[in-house]
Short mmCIF file of C-alpha atoms and ligand atoms in Angstrom, two decimals:
data_model
loop_
_atom_site.label_atom_id
_atom_site.label_comp_id
_atom_site.label_asym_id
_atom_site.label_seq_id
_atom_site.Cartn_x
_atom_site.Cartn_y
_atom_site.Cartn_z
CA MET A 17 -4.64 9.36 -1.35
CA LYS A 18 -5.02 9.39 -5.13
CA THR A 19 -6.22 6.31 -6.99
CA LEU A 20 -6.08 5.02 -10.57
CA ARG A 21 -9.32 6.85 -11.32
CA ASP A 22 -7.62 10.19 -10.75
CA PHE A 23 -5.24 10.30 -13.70
CA ASN A 24 -4.72 9.58 -17.37
CA PHE A 25 -1.90 7.03 -17.49
CA LYS A 26 -1.57 6.90 -21.27
CA ASN A 27 2.06 6.56 -22.34
CA LYS A 28 3.33 7.07 -18.81
CA VAL A 29 6.01 4.77 -17.42
CA VAL A 30 4.41 3.42 -14.26
CA LEU A 31 6.46 1.75 -11.51
CA LEU A 32 3.92 -0.67 -10.11
CA ARG A 33 4.89 -2.05 -6.68
CA ALA A 34 2.94 -5.30 -6.50
CA ASP A 35 3.09 -8.04 -3.89
CA LEU A 36 3.67 -11.35 -5.65
CA ASN A 37 5.34 -12.98 -2.63
CA SER A 38 4.01 -16.55 -2.56
CA ASP A 39 4.40 -19.94 -0.91
CA VAL A 40 7.26 -22.08 -2.13
CA LYS A 41 7.53 -25.86 -2.25
CA ASN A 42 10.79 -27.50 -3.36
CA ARG A 43 11.88 -24.18 -4.87
CA ARG A 44 8.67 -24.04 -6.93
CA ILE A 45 6.38 -21.04 -6.51
CA ILE A 46 2.77 -21.92 -5.82
CA LEU A 47 0.28 -19.85 -7.79
CA SER A 48 -1.13 -17.54 -5.12
CA GLU A 49 -4.13 -15.27 -4.65
CA ARG A 50 -1.66 -12.38 -4.59
CA ILE A 51 -0.45 -13.21 -8.11
CA LYS A 52 -3.99 -13.73 -9.42
CA GLN A 53 -5.26 -10.49 -7.88
CA SER A 54 -2.27 -8.49 -9.14
CA VAL A 55 -3.16 -9.56 -12.69
CA LYS A 56 -6.31 -7.40 -12.45
CA THR A 57 -4.27 -4.29 -11.62
CA ILE A 58 -1.75 -4.97 -14.39
CA LYS A 59 -4.57 -5.42 -16.90
CA GLN A 60 -6.21 -2.22 -15.72
CA LEU A 61 -3.01 -0.18 -16.15
CA LYS A 62 -2.33 -1.74 -19.55
CA LYS A 63 -5.86 -0.88 -20.63
CA LYS A 64 -5.25 2.70 -19.55
CA GLY A 65 -2.29 2.78 -21.94
CA ALA A 66 0.44 2.84 -19.30
CA LYS A 67 3.93 1.38 -19.81
CA VAL A 68 3.99 -0.88 -16.79
CA VAL A 69 7.18 -1.76 -14.90
CA ILE A 70 6.32 -4.26 -12.18
CA VAL A 71 8.48 -4.26 -9.07
CA ALA A 72 8.02 -7.06 -6.53
CA HIS A 73 9.84 -9.37 -4.13
CA GLN A 74 9.93 -13.04 -3.20
CA GLY A 75 11.11 -14.10 0.26
CA ARG A 76 13.83 -12.54 2.35
CA PRO A 77 17.62 -12.68 1.85
CA GLY A 78 19.07 -15.82 3.39
CA LYS A 79 15.77 -17.73 3.46
CA LEU A 80 14.86 -20.76 1.35
CA ASP A 81 12.01 -18.88 -0.34
CA PHE A 82 14.31 -16.07 -1.51
CA LEU A 83 13.98 -16.76 -5.23
CA SER A 84 13.95 -15.17 -8.65
CA LEU A 85 10.66 -13.79 -10.00
CA LYS A 86 11.02 -15.81 -13.21
CA GLN A 87 8.33 -18.28 -12.12
CA HIS A 88 6.00 -15.44 -11.09
CA GLY A 89 6.48 -14.03 -14.59
CA LYS A 90 5.35 -17.35 -16.08
CA PHE A 91 2.23 -17.35 -13.91
CA LEU A 92 1.37 -13.75 -14.80
CA ASN A 93 1.75 -14.63 -18.46
CA LYS A 94 -1.01 -17.20 -18.18
CA PHE A 95 -3.41 -14.31 -17.63
CA THR A 96 -1.85 -11.28 -19.32
CA LYS A 97 1.29 -10.66 -21.35
CA VAL A 98 4.20 -9.63 -19.12
CA LYS A 99 7.85 -9.91 -20.09
CA PHE A 100 10.19 -11.05 -17.31
CA VAL A 101 13.47 -9.10 -17.26
CA PRO A 102 16.21 -10.75 -15.16
CA ASP A 103 17.63 -7.41 -14.04
CA ILE A 104 16.64 -4.53 -11.74
CA VAL A 105 18.63 -1.37 -12.44
CA GLY A 106 21.28 -2.60 -14.87
CA LYS A 107 21.59 -2.02 -18.62
CA LYS A 108 19.11 -4.78 -19.47
CA ALA A 109 16.37 -3.31 -17.31
CA GLU A 110 17.02 0.19 -18.58
CA LYS A 111 16.83 -0.96 -22.21
CA GLU A 112 13.57 -2.83 -21.64
CA ILE A 113 11.98 0.09 -19.80
CA LYS A 114 12.93 2.49 -22.59
CA LYS A 115 11.58 0.06 -25.20
CA LEU A 116 8.16 -0.26 -23.56
CA LYS A 117 5.15 0.75 -25.62
CA SER A 118 1.80 1.98 -24.32
CA GLY A 119 -0.17 -1.00 -22.96
CA GLU A 120 2.88 -3.24 -22.42
CA ALA A 121 4.23 -4.61 -19.15
CA ILE A 122 7.52 -5.98 -17.86
CA LEU A 123 8.38 -7.64 -14.55
CA LEU A 124 11.78 -6.81 -13.05
CA GLU A 125 13.82 -9.31 -11.01
CA ASN A 126 13.27 -9.74 -7.24
CA ILE A 127 13.78 -6.20 -5.91
CA ARG A 128 15.31 -7.61 -2.70
CA TYR A 129 18.25 -8.93 -4.77
CA GLU A 130 19.37 -5.28 -4.74
CA LYS A 131 20.76 -4.48 -1.28
CA ASP A 132 19.76 -0.82 -1.59
CA GLU A 133 16.11 -1.90 -1.35
CA PHE A 134 16.83 -2.03 2.39
CA LYS A 135 18.46 1.41 2.47
CA PRO A 136 15.79 3.95 1.52
CA GLU A 137 17.53 6.57 3.68
CA LYS A 138 20.18 6.87 0.93
CA GLY A 139 17.70 8.98 -1.04
CA LYS A 140 18.98 9.95 -4.48
CA LYS A 141 22.19 8.01 -3.82
CA ASN A 142 20.21 4.78 -3.59
CA LYS A 143 20.90 2.59 -6.67
CA LEU A 144 17.17 2.11 -7.12
CA TYR A 145 16.76 5.85 -7.64
CA ARG A 146 17.66 5.08 -11.26
CA LEU A 147 14.17 3.55 -11.59
CA VAL A 148 12.68 6.82 -10.37
CA GLU A 149 14.56 8.62 -13.14
CA LEU A 150 13.21 6.21 -15.75
CA ALA A 151 9.58 6.39 -14.58
CA ASP A 152 6.81 8.99 -14.59
CA ILE A 153 4.46 7.61 -11.97
CA TYR A 154 4.50 5.27 -8.96
CA VAL A 155 1.59 3.02 -8.06
CA ASN A 156 1.62 1.14 -4.76
CA ASP A 157 -0.66 -1.88 -4.90
CA ALA A 158 1.17 -3.81 -2.17
CA PHE A 159 -0.67 -3.05 1.08
CA SER A 160 0.98 -6.15 2.53
CA VAL A 161 4.44 -4.59 2.28
CA CYS A 162 3.42 -1.13 3.52
CA HIS A 163 4.79 -1.82 7.01
CA ARG A 164 8.30 -2.06 5.54
CA LYS A 165 10.53 0.98 5.22
CA GLN A 166 12.03 -0.25 1.96
CA ALA A 167 12.99 1.72 -1.12
CA SER A 168 10.22 0.38 -3.36
CA ILE A 169 7.70 1.36 -0.67
CA VAL A 170 8.93 4.71 0.69
CA LEU A 171 11.64 6.04 -1.64
CA PHE A 172 9.74 5.91 -4.95
CA PRO A 173 6.73 7.89 -3.68
CA LYS A 174 9.08 10.48 -2.22
CA TYR A 175 10.18 11.48 -5.72
CA LEU A 176 7.37 10.39 -8.05
CA PRO A 177 3.71 11.39 -8.31
CA SER A 178 2.07 8.46 -6.58
CA PHE A 179 -1.21 6.59 -6.58
CA ALA A 180 -2.83 3.80 -4.58
CA GLY A 181 -3.53 0.70 -6.66
CA PRO A 182 -6.97 -0.96 -6.52
CA LEU A 183 -5.90 -3.80 -4.20
CA LEU A 184 -4.38 -1.39 -1.71
CA GLU A 185 -7.47 0.81 -1.92
CA LYS A 186 -9.75 -2.16 -1.26
CA GLU A 187 -7.80 -3.17 1.85
CA ILE A 188 -7.84 0.33 3.31
CA ASN A 189 -11.55 0.77 2.67
CA ALA A 190 -12.41 -2.57 4.27
CA LEU A 191 -10.23 -1.92 7.32
CA LYS A 192 -11.77 1.48 7.86
CA LYS A 193 -15.06 -0.30 8.48
CA ILE A 194 -13.62 -2.61 11.05
CA GLU A 195 -13.69 -1.95 14.76
CA ILE A 196 -11.71 -4.64 16.40
CA LYS A 197 -12.43 -4.38 20.10
CA ASN A 198 -12.73 -7.48 22.28
CA CYS A 199 -11.70 -9.41 19.25
CA LEU A 200 -10.42 -12.98 19.47
CA TYR A 201 -7.00 -13.24 17.86
CA ILE A 202 -5.98 -16.52 16.23
CA LEU A 203 -2.30 -16.10 15.52
CA GLY A 204 -0.35 -18.61 13.50
CA GLY A 205 1.92 -18.61 10.48
CA ALA A 206 5.65 -18.63 10.05
CA LYS A 207 6.42 -14.96 10.89
CA PRO A 208 5.97 -14.87 14.64
CA ARG A 209 7.84 -11.71 15.57
CA ASP A 210 5.07 -9.31 14.56
CA ASN A 211 2.49 -11.25 16.59
CA ILE A 212 4.11 -10.15 19.85
CA LYS A 213 2.67 -6.65 19.35
CA LEU A 214 -0.83 -8.00 19.74
CA LEU A 215 -0.25 -9.79 23.03
CA LYS A 216 -1.93 -7.24 25.25
CA ASN A 217 -5.48 -7.64 26.53
CA ASN A 218 -7.18 -9.65 23.83
CA LYS A 219 -7.61 -13.40 24.08
CA VAL A 220 -5.21 -15.22 21.76
CA LEU A 221 -5.29 -18.75 20.34
CA ALA A 222 -1.73 -19.53 19.28
CA CYS A 223 -0.98 -21.97 16.46
CA GLY A 224 1.50 -22.48 13.59
CA LEU A 225 5.15 -21.82 14.39
CA PHE A 226 3.99 -19.05 16.70
CA GLY A 227 2.10 -21.53 18.89
CA GLN A 228 5.21 -23.68 19.16
CA LEU A 229 7.34 -20.68 20.16
CA CYS A 230 4.83 -19.75 22.86
CA LEU A 231 5.12 -23.28 24.27
CA ILE A 232 8.91 -23.08 24.25
CA ALA A 233 8.65 -19.73 26.04
CA LYS A 234 6.55 -21.51 28.66
CA GLY A 235 9.47 -23.92 29.12
CA LYS A 236 8.31 -26.85 26.98
CA ASP A 237 10.96 -28.82 25.06
CA LEU A 238 9.56 -29.92 21.68
CA GLY A 239 12.70 -31.86 20.69
CA ALA A 240 13.46 -31.86 16.95
CA GLN A 241 11.06 -28.95 16.44
CA ASN A 242 13.04 -26.80 18.89
CA LYS A 243 16.10 -27.32 16.70
CA TYR A 244 14.15 -26.57 13.52
CA LEU A 245 12.79 -23.32 14.98
CA GLN A 246 16.21 -22.23 16.21
CA LYS A 247 17.47 -22.52 12.63
CA GLN A 248 14.38 -21.13 10.94
CA ILE A 249 13.39 -18.19 13.13
CA GLU A 250 15.47 -15.04 13.04
CA ASN A 251 16.35 -13.80 16.55
CA PHE A 252 14.94 -16.97 18.10
CA ASP A 253 16.35 -16.32 21.60
CA ARG A 254 15.18 -12.73 21.66
CA ILE A 255 11.67 -13.72 20.61
CA ILE A 256 11.45 -16.41 23.30
CA LYS A 257 12.62 -13.92 25.91
CA LYS A 258 10.07 -11.32 24.77
CA LEU A 259 7.26 -13.87 24.77
CA LYS A 260 7.96 -15.08 28.30
CA ASN A 261 6.04 -12.41 30.19
CA LYS A 262 3.36 -11.81 27.58
CA LEU A 263 1.50 -15.10 27.61
CA ARG A 264 -1.19 -14.26 30.17
CA ASN A 265 -4.03 -14.28 27.62
CA VAL A 266 -2.52 -16.80 25.23
CA GLU A 267 -3.83 -20.35 24.81
CA THR A 268 -1.26 -22.78 23.40
CA PRO A 269 -1.69 -26.12 21.57
CA LEU A 270 -2.50 -29.27 23.56
CA ASP A 271 -1.27 -31.67 20.87
CA PHE A 272 0.45 -31.75 17.49
CA ALA A 273 0.59 -33.73 14.25
CA ILE A 274 3.96 -35.08 13.15
CA LYS A 275 5.00 -36.93 9.96
CA LYS A 276 5.87 -40.61 10.41
CA GLY A 277 6.65 -42.48 7.18
CA ASN A 278 4.65 -39.87 5.29
CA LYS A 279 1.62 -40.41 7.55
CA ARG A 280 -0.05 -37.94 9.90
CA VAL A 281 0.39 -39.09 13.49
CA GLU A 282 -0.82 -37.06 16.47
CA LEU A 283 1.13 -36.73 19.71
CA LYS A 284 -0.09 -35.25 23.00
CA LEU A 285 1.99 -32.49 24.50
CA ASP A 286 3.36 -34.79 27.21
CA GLU A 287 4.78 -37.10 24.48
CA PHE A 288 7.27 -34.34 23.63
CA PRO A 289 10.26 -33.89 23.29
CA SER A 290 9.97 -35.92 20.11
CA LYS A 291 12.50 -36.75 17.39
CA TYR A 292 9.87 -35.77 14.83
CA GLU A 293 9.23 -32.28 13.53
CA ILE A 294 5.74 -30.74 13.84
CA PHE A 295 3.49 -30.07 10.83
CA ASP A 296 0.11 -29.17 12.32
CA ILE A 297 -1.90 -28.76 15.52
CA GLY A 298 -3.68 -31.91 16.74
CA SER A 299 -7.38 -32.81 17.17
CA GLU A 300 -7.60 -31.86 20.88
CA THR A 301 -6.31 -28.39 20.10
CA ILE A 302 -8.69 -28.04 17.16
CA LYS A 303 -11.66 -28.96 19.41
CA ARG A 304 -10.61 -26.56 22.14
CA TYR A 305 -10.02 -23.67 19.73
CA ILE A 306 -13.34 -24.23 17.92
CA ASN A 307 -15.13 -23.84 21.29
CA GLU A 308 -13.49 -20.46 21.78
CA ILE A 309 -14.31 -19.39 18.21
CA LYS A 310 -18.00 -20.18 18.80
CA LYS A 311 -18.05 -17.68 21.70
CA ALA A 312 -16.24 -14.85 19.86
CA LYS A 313 -17.94 -11.58 18.86
CA ALA A 314 -15.18 -10.64 16.39
CA ILE A 315 -12.24 -12.65 15.08
CA TYR A 316 -8.92 -11.76 13.54
CA MET A 317 -6.99 -14.72 12.18
CA LYS A 318 -3.46 -14.41 10.87
CA GLY A 319 -1.39 -17.19 9.35
CA PRO A 320 -2.10 -20.92 9.02
CA ALA A 321 -2.08 -23.43 11.90
CA GLY A 322 0.15 -25.91 10.07
CA ASP A 323 1.78 -26.80 6.76
CA CYS A 324 -1.07 -26.38 4.28
CA SER A 325 1.06 -27.28 1.27
CA ASP A 326 0.48 -30.91 2.34
CA LYS A 327 -3.21 -31.95 2.53
CA LYS A 328 -2.62 -34.20 5.57
CA PHE A 329 -1.43 -31.24 7.58
CA ALA A 330 -4.01 -28.71 6.40
CA LYS A 331 -6.58 -30.22 8.77
CA GLY A 332 -5.90 -27.77 11.63
CA THR A 333 -6.08 -24.70 9.40
CA PHE A 334 -9.14 -25.86 7.45
CA SER A 335 -11.07 -26.83 10.62
CA ILE A 336 -10.35 -23.47 12.25
CA LEU A 337 -11.26 -21.59 9.08
CA LYS A 338 -14.51 -23.54 8.85
CA ALA A 339 -15.37 -22.59 12.46
CA VAL A 340 -14.50 -18.94 11.77
CA SER A 341 -16.61 -18.94 8.61
CA ASN A 342 -19.59 -20.22 10.65
CA SER A 343 -19.09 -17.65 13.40
CA LYS A 344 -21.66 -14.88 13.82
CA GLY A 345 -18.87 -12.47 14.71
CA PHE A 346 -17.22 -10.25 12.08
CA SER A 347 -14.06 -11.94 10.82
CA VAL A 348 -10.91 -10.55 9.31
CA ILE A 349 -8.51 -12.99 7.71
CA GLY A 350 -4.92 -11.93 7.20
CA GLY A 351 -1.87 -13.30 5.45
CA GLY A 352 -1.24 -14.41 1.90
CA HIS A 353 -0.87 -18.03 3.02
CA LEU A 354 -4.22 -18.00 4.72
CA SER A 355 -6.08 -16.56 1.74
CA ASP A 356 -4.53 -19.35 -0.34
CA ALA A 357 -5.67 -21.86 2.30
CA ILE A 358 -9.25 -20.57 2.04
CA GLU A 359 -9.06 -21.07 -1.72
CA SER A 360 -7.93 -24.69 -1.38
CA SER A 361 -10.28 -25.47 1.54
CA GLY A 362 -13.31 -24.87 -0.68
CA ILE A 363 -14.98 -22.66 1.98
CA SER A 364 -16.91 -19.80 0.40
CA LYS A 365 -15.01 -16.52 0.68
CA LYS A 366 -18.33 -14.77 1.21
CA LYS A 367 -18.56 -16.31 4.66
CA PHE A 368 -15.75 -14.09 5.96
CA GLY A 369 -16.00 -10.37 6.79
CA HIS A 370 -12.81 -9.39 4.98
CA ILE A 371 -10.03 -11.50 3.48
CA SER A 372 -6.84 -9.51 3.36
CA LEU A 373 -3.88 -10.43 1.15
CA SER A 374 -1.71 -9.03 3.89
CA GLY A 375 -0.21 -10.50 7.07
CA GLY A 376 2.25 -8.30 8.94
CA ALA A 377 1.03 -4.98 7.53
CA LEU A 378 -2.54 -5.75 8.52
CA LEU A 379 -1.35 -6.80 11.97
CA ASN A 380 0.53 -3.53 12.45
CA TYR A 381 -2.54 -1.65 11.29
CA ILE A 382 -4.70 -3.52 13.82
CA ALA A 383 -2.09 -2.87 16.52
CA GLY A 384 -2.69 0.84 15.78
CA GLU A 385 0.66 1.58 14.12
CA LYS A 386 1.18 3.93 11.20
CA LEU A 387 2.29 2.16 8.01
CA PRO A 388 5.28 3.86 6.31
CA GLY A 389 3.97 2.93 2.85
CA ILE A 390 0.61 4.59 3.44
CA GLU A 391 2.25 7.62 5.04
CA ALA A 392 4.50 7.97 2.00
CA LEU A 393 1.53 7.81 -0.38
CA ASN A 394 -0.33 10.43 1.63
CA LYS A 395 2.68 12.73 1.63
CA SER A 396 3.52 12.26 -2.04
CA LYS A 397 3.06 15.48 -3.91
CA ASN A 398 1.15 14.87 -7.10
CA ARG A 399 1.84 18.31 -8.48
CA ASN A 400 2.62 19.14 -12.07
CA LEU A 401 0.75 16.11 -13.35
CA SER A 402 -0.27 16.30 -16.95
C1 3PG B 501 4.18 -10.74 3.25
O1 3PG B 501 4.32 -11.89 2.81
O2 3PG B 501 3.59 -10.50 4.32
C2 3PG B 501 4.64 -9.60 2.42
O3 3PG B 501 4.97 -10.00 1.13
C3 3PG B 501 5.81 -8.92 3.09
O4 3PG B 501 6.88 -9.81 3.17
P1 3PG B 501 8.01 -9.60 4.30
O5 3PG B 501 7.35 -9.93 5.62
O6 3PG B 501 9.11 -10.54 3.94
O7 3PG B 501 8.42 -8.15 4.26
#
């Protein structure tokens, strides 16, 4: 895999696939570690004299966090000059790309607004192929999206000389060092489907929406939260069915925190079904999980235990992170939301083995799967480079 050190980018139009996908509250993007870290790569490419075209996504079609990248552009601009272009492959985008001078950068609109992002198999007939025609080089700096077979991940490197960006390189190098055998898995977050792959022999502490789904799969009725999850989680019924016979090694929450008149109130499991939605795990669960963490030789944690955008409900996540940071075992932390939580918890990042900006991609990697984005980079033929 070639890296930014291997080429002279001066005056080259570089399609930079970054991951700027961030938490959203009331349709406002929260400045994330992913955005801050991507700034370093953008600055590096600008310094090398490249004409940088940033391609990124926010959310998934149909979800509340599926938003324009305009706000991301504003954040990037606080650190380095980047012009936001509200277009992807139309006339506006084309004009701005052609206008770029060495050392300048633009950010295109949410790449997932273009349906062809999800159809890489269309090859040269894919609408996004126009970006390939306008660019000289592709740089993938989005390890966290490398498990997706999407055009900006697998189509661009098929046709362009391609390089791994510094963030992607850092992730790969760190993960190479990690041997995760007999590892304790703490699985939370709001994207539960991927977690199922890890439910084999390792011990699992379930939290976040995933923990709630595991309880439902065990037959528990959580009341209002059941309804919320049915609406929120894609393929809810299928996931519950899949989970049913995979919970042998999975510990589930013993209590939860709900919001009553804007206050945190804890309810034991037998107080459910409740008319209140769930926002965090409760104190009993925290205590129980911390005991398990103390015994662990290696820990992989993915996704927060509750809604960390509200301080009252960050207690579960912060307490677990604190216990992980004090563990003697090697720890790997995954998921953009969790790296943001570490930032706001005030726990020193140095106390963790490796903090990944990635959730699902890291999980697939740990589950031993090949990542299409990495495969595509490895296959990319960097011939005729000058
Ligand atoms: C992530 O948040 O894990 C990455 O940005 C990938 O997002 P996705 O799961 O919506 O593909």
